[in-house]
Structures are given as C-alpha cells and as structure tokens.
PDB file of C-alpha atoms in Angstrom:
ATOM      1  CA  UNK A 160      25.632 -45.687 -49.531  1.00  0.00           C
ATOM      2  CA  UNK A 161      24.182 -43.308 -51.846  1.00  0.00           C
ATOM      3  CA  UNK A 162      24.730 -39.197 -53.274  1.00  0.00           C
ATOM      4  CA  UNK A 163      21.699 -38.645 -51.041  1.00  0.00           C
ATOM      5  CA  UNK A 164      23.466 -39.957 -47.453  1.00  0.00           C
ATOM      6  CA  UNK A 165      26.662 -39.512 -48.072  1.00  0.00           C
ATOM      7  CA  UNK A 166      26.613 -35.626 -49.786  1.00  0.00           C
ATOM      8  CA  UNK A 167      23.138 -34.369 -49.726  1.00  0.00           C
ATOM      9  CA  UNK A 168      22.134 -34.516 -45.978  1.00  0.00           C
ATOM     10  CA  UNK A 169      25.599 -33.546 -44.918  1.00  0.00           C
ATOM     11  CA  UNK A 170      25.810 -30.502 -46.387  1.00  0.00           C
ATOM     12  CA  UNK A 171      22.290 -29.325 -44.889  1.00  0.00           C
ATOM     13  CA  UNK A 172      23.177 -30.679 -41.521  1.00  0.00           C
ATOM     14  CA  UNK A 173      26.199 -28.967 -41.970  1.00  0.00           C
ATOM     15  CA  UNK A 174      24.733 -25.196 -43.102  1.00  0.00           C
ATOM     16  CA  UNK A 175      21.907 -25.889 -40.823  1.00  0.00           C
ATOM     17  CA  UNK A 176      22.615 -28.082 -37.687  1.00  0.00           C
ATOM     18  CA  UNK A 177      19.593 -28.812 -36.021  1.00  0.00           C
ATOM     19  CA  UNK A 178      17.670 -25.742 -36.261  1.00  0.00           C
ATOM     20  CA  UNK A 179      14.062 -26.356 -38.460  1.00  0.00           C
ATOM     21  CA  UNK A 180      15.093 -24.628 -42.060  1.00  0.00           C
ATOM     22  CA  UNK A 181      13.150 -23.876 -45.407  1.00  0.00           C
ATOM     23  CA  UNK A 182      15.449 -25.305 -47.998  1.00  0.00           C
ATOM     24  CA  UNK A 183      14.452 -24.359 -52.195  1.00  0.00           C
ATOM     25  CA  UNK A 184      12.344 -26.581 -54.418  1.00  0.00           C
ATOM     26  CA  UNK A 185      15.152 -27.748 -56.212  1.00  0.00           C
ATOM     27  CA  UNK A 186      16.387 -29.100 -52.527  1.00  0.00           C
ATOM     28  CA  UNK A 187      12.972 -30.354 -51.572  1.00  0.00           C
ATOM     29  CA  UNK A 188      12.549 -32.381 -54.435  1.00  0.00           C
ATOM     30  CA  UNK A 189      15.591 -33.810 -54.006  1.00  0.00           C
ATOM     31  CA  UNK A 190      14.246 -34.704 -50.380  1.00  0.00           C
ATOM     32  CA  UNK A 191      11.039 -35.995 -51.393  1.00  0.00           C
ATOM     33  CA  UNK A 192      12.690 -38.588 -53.731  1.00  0.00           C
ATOM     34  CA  UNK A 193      14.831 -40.343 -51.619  1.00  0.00           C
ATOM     35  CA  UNK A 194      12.534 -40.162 -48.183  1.00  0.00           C
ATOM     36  CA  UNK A 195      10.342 -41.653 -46.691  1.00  0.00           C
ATOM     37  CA  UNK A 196       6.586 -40.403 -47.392  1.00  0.00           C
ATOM     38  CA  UNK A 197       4.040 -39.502 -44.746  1.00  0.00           C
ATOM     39  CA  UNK A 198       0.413 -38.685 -45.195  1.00  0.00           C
ATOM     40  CA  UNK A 199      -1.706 -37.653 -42.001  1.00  0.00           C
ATOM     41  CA  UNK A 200      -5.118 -35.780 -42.184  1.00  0.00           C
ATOM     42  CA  UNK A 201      -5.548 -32.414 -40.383  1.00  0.00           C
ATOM     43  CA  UNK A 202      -8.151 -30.884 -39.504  1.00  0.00           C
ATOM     44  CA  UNK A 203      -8.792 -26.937 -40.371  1.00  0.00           C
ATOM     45  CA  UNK A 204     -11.783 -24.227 -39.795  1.00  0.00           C
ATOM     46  CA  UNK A 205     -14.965 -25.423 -39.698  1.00  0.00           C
ATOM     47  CA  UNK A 206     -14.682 -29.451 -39.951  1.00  0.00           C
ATOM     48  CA  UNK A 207     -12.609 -29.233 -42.562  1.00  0.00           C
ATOM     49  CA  UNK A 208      -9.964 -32.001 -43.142  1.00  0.00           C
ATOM     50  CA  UNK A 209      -6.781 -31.429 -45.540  1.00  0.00           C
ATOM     51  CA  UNK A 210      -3.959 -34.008 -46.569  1.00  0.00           C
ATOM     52  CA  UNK A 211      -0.489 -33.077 -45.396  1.00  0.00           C
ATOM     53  CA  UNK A 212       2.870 -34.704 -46.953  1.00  0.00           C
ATOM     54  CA  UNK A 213       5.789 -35.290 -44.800  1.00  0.00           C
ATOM     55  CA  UNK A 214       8.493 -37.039 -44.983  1.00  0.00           C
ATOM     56  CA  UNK A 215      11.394 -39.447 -42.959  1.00  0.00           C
ATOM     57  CA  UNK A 216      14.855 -40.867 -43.331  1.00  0.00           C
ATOM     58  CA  UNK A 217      17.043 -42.041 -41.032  1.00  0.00           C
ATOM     59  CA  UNK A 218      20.455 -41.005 -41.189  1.00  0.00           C
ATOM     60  CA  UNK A 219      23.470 -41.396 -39.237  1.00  0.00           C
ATOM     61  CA  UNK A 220      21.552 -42.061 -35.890  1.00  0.00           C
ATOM     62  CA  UNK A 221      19.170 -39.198 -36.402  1.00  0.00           C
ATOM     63  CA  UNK A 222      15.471 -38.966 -37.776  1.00  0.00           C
ATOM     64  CA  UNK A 223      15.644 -36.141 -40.685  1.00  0.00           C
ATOM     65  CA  UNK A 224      11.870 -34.883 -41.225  1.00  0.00           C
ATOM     66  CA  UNK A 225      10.845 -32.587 -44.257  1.00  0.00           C
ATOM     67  CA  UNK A 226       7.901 -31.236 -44.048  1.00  0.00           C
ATOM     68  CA  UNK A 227       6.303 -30.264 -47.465  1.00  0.00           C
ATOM     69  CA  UNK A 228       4.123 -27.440 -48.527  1.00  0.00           C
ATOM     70  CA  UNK A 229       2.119 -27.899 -51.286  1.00  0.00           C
ATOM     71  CA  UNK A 230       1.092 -23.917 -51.971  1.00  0.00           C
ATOM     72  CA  UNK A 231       4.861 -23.409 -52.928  1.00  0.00           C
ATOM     73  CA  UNK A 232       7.044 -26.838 -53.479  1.00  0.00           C
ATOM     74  CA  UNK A 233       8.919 -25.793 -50.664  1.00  0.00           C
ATOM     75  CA  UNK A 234       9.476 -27.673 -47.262  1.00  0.00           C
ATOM     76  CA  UNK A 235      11.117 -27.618 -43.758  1.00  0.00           C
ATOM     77  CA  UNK A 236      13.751 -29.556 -42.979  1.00  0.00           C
ATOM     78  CA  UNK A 237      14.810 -30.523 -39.172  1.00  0.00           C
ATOM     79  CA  UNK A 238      17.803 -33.451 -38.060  1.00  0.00           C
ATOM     80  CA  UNK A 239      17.010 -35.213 -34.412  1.00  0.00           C
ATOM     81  CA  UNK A 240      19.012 -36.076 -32.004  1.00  0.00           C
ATOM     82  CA  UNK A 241      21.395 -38.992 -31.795  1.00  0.00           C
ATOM     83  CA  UNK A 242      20.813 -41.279 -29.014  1.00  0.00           C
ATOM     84  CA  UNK A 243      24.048 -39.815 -27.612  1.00  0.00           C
ATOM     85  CA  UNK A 244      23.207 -36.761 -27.591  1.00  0.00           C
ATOM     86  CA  UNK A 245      19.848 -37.363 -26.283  1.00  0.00           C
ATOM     87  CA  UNK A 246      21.916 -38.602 -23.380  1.00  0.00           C
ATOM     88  CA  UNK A 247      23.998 -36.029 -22.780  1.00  0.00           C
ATOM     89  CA  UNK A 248      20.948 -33.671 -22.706  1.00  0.00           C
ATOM     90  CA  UNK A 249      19.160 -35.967 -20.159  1.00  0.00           C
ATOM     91  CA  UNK A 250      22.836 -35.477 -18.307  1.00  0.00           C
ATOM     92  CA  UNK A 251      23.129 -32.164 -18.358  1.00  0.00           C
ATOM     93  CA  UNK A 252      18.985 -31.415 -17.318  1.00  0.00           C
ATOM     94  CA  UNK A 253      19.692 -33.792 -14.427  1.00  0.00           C
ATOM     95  CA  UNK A 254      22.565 -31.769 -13.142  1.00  0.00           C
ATOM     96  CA  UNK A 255      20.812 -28.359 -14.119  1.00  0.00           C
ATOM     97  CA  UNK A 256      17.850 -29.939 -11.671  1.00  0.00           C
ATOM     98  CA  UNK A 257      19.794 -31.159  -8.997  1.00  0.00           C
ATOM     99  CA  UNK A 258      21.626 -27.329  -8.661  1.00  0.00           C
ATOM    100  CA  UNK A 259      18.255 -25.647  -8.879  1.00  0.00           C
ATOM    101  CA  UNK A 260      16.817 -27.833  -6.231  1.00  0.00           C
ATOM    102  CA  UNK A 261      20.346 -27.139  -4.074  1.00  0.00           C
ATOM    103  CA  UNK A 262      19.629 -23.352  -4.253  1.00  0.00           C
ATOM    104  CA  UNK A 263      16.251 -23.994  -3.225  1.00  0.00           C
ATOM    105  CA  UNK A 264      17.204 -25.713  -0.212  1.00  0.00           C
ATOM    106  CA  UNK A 265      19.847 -23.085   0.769  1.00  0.00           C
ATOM    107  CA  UNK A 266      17.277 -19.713   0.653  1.00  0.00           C
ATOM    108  CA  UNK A 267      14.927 -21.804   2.420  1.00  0.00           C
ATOM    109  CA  UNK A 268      17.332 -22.967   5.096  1.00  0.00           C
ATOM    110  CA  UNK A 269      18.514 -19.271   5.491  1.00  0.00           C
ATOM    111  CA  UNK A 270      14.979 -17.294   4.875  1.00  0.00           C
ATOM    112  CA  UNK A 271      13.092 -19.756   6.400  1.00  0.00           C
ATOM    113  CA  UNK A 272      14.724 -22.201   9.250  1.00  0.00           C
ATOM    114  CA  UNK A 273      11.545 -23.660  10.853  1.00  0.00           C
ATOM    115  CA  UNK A 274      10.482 -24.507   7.534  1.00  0.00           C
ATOM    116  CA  UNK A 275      13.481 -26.101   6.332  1.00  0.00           C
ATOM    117  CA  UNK A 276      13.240 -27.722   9.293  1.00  0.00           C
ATOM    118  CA  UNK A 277       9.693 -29.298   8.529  1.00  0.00           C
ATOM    119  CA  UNK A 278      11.208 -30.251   4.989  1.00  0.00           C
ATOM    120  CA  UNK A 279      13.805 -32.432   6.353  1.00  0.00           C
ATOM    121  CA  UNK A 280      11.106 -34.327   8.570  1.00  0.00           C
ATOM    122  CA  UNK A 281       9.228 -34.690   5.634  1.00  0.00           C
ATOM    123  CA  UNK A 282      12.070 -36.266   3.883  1.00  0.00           C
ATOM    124  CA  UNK A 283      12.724 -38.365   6.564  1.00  0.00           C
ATOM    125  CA  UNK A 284       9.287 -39.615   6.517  1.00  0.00           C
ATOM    126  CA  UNK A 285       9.568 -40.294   2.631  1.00  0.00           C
ATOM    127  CA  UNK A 286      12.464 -42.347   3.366  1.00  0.00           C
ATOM    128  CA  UNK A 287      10.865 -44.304   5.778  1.00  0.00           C
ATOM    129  CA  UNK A 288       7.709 -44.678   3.539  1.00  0.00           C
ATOM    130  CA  UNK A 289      10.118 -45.847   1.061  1.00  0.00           C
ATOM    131  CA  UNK A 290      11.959 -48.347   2.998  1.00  0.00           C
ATOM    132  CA  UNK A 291       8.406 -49.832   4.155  1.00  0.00           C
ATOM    133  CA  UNK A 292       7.182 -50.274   0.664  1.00  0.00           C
ATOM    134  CA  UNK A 293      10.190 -52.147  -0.022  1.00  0.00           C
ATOM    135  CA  UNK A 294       9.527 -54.684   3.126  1.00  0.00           C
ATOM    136  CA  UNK A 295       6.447 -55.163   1.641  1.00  0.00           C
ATOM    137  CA  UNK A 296       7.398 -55.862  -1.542  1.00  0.00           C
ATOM    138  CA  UNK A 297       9.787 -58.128  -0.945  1.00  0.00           C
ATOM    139  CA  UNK A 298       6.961 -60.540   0.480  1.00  0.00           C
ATOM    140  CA  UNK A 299       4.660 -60.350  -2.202  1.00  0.00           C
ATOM    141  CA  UNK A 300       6.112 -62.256  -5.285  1.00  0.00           C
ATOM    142  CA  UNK A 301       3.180 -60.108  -7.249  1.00  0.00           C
ATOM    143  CA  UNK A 302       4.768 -56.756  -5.776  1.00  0.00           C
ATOM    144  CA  UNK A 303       8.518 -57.947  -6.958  1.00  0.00           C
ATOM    145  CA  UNK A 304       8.480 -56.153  -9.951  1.00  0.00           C
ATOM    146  CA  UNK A 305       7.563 -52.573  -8.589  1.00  0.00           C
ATOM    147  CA  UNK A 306      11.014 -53.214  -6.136  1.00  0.00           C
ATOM    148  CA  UNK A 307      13.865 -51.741  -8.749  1.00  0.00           C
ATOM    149  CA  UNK A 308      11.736 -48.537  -9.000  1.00  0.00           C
ATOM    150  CA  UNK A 309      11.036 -48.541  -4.997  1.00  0.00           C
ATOM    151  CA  UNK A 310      14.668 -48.706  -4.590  1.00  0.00           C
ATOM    152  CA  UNK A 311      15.238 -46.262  -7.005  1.00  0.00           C
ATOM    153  CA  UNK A 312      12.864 -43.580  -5.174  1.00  0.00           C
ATOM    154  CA  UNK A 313      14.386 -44.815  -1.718  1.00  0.00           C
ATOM    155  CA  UNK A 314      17.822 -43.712  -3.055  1.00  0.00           C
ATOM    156  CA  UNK A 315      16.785 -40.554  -4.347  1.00  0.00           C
ATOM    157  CA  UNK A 316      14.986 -39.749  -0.762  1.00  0.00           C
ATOM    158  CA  UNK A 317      18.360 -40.572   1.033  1.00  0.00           C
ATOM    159  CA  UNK A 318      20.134 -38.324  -1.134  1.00  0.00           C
ATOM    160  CA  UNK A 319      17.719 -35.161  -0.178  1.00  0.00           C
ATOM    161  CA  UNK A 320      18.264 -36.420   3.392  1.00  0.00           C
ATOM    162  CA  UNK A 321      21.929 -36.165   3.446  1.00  0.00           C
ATOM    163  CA  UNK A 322      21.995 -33.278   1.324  1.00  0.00           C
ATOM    164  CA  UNK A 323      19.892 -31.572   3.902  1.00  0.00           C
ATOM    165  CA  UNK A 324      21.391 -33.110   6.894  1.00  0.00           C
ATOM    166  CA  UNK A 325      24.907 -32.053   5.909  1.00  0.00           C
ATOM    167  CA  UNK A 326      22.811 -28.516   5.447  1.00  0.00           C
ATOM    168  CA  UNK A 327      21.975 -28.041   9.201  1.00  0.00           C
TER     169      UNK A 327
END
C-alpha cells in the first residue's frame, strides 16, 4: 500500500464523497503521478481535433477519474461506485419502479375502470404469449438458451396479473 491509497484518496473521498470536485495544482499533480494516464482526441469548432489528459486508479472497489486541464494545471476529480453500492441503487430504482407502476394502476382502476379492465386482458394475454414461447422453446435445442430470460418475462407478467387481479 502506498501514501497515495492509503492517505491521499481518503481524505478527498472523505471532503468530497462522490460529487465531481476541482481539487488545486498542488493536489492534481499529486494525482497525475500516481494514476493512470488517458489520452483521447476531441473534436472542437470547425474540424478541429485537441488532445485531452485524463486519468484512472482503482481504489478500494471504485474507479477514481481526474480529469486534467491543461489552461490551468488544475483537474476534476470524481470516485464511482462500489459494486455494492451499485446494487443497492439497482435495489432501490427497482422498488421506486414497482411503486410508481402500483400508483399507476390504482388512478387508472379508479379514473378509468373499463380501461383498467382492458389492461388486465392485455396482461393476461402477455402471460399467455409468454407461457407459449416457453413451449416452444423447450422443443428447439437452438431456442434453449433464450428460456431463462422467457421465464424471467413470464414471471414478471404473472406478477402484474396478480397485482391487478387482487386490484378488482
């Protein structure tokens, strides 16, 4: 372990968490000699291409990117996500999803009945589509493959089924 991981990187992520933050020269040099460099080419006004630095470590599960100005030695500095918390956000968007699509249904079952009502035949039909698919899959060996996501999709059609059933 070195100065850089152990002290360095810390105290940014500390200061900064995971917002994107201009740190000093004296910082970004630091940065730029124990990362990672990056060149890409960008294009500007008129055709014009320009060289831009930036620069990678990895660090306790997270990708830290600088990104480095040349008009004034300064640079940006941002800190991904872990894995787990890359997760938990997948978790928590999921749940956010299924509640949004729950209020949905409810205004439509109470402004709307005959449409709700068309919805849930709809959803019936997906789940029939579904379970179809899956019959045919199952008989082609070439088709095999596709059946874990089929399943998937057949599961998330009951669930809108019930959901709305229980609804009624």
């Amino acid at each position: 372990m070195s100065w850089f991981d152990d002290t360095f990187l810390p105290s940014l992520f500390e200061r900064f968490g995971r917002e994107t933050h201009w740190l000093t020269r004296k910082q970004t040099a630091i940065c730029t000699r124990y990362m990672e460099r990056h060149t890409v080419m960008v294009d500007q006004f008129q055709g014009d291409r320009t060289r831009h630095h930036y620069y990678t470590r990895e660090w306790r599960g997270r990708i830290v990117t600088l990104n480095y100005s040349k008009l004034n030695g300064c640079g940006t500095i941002s800190f991904g996500s872990t894995e787990q918390e890359r997760a938990d956000l997948a978790k928590r968007r999921e749940v956010e999803r299924t509640e949004r699509e729950l209020r949905s249904l409810r205004r439509l079952r109470e402004k709307h009945p005959d449409r709700f009502l068309k919805q849930l035949e709809d959803a019936r039909n997906v789940v029939k589509y579904w379970k179809e698919e899956i019959e045919e899959d199952q008989a082609d060996p070439e088709m095999q493959k596709c059946l874990p996501r089929d399943r998937e999709l057949l599961a998330e059609a009951l669930e809108k089924v019930k959901i709305m059933e229980a609804m009624l």
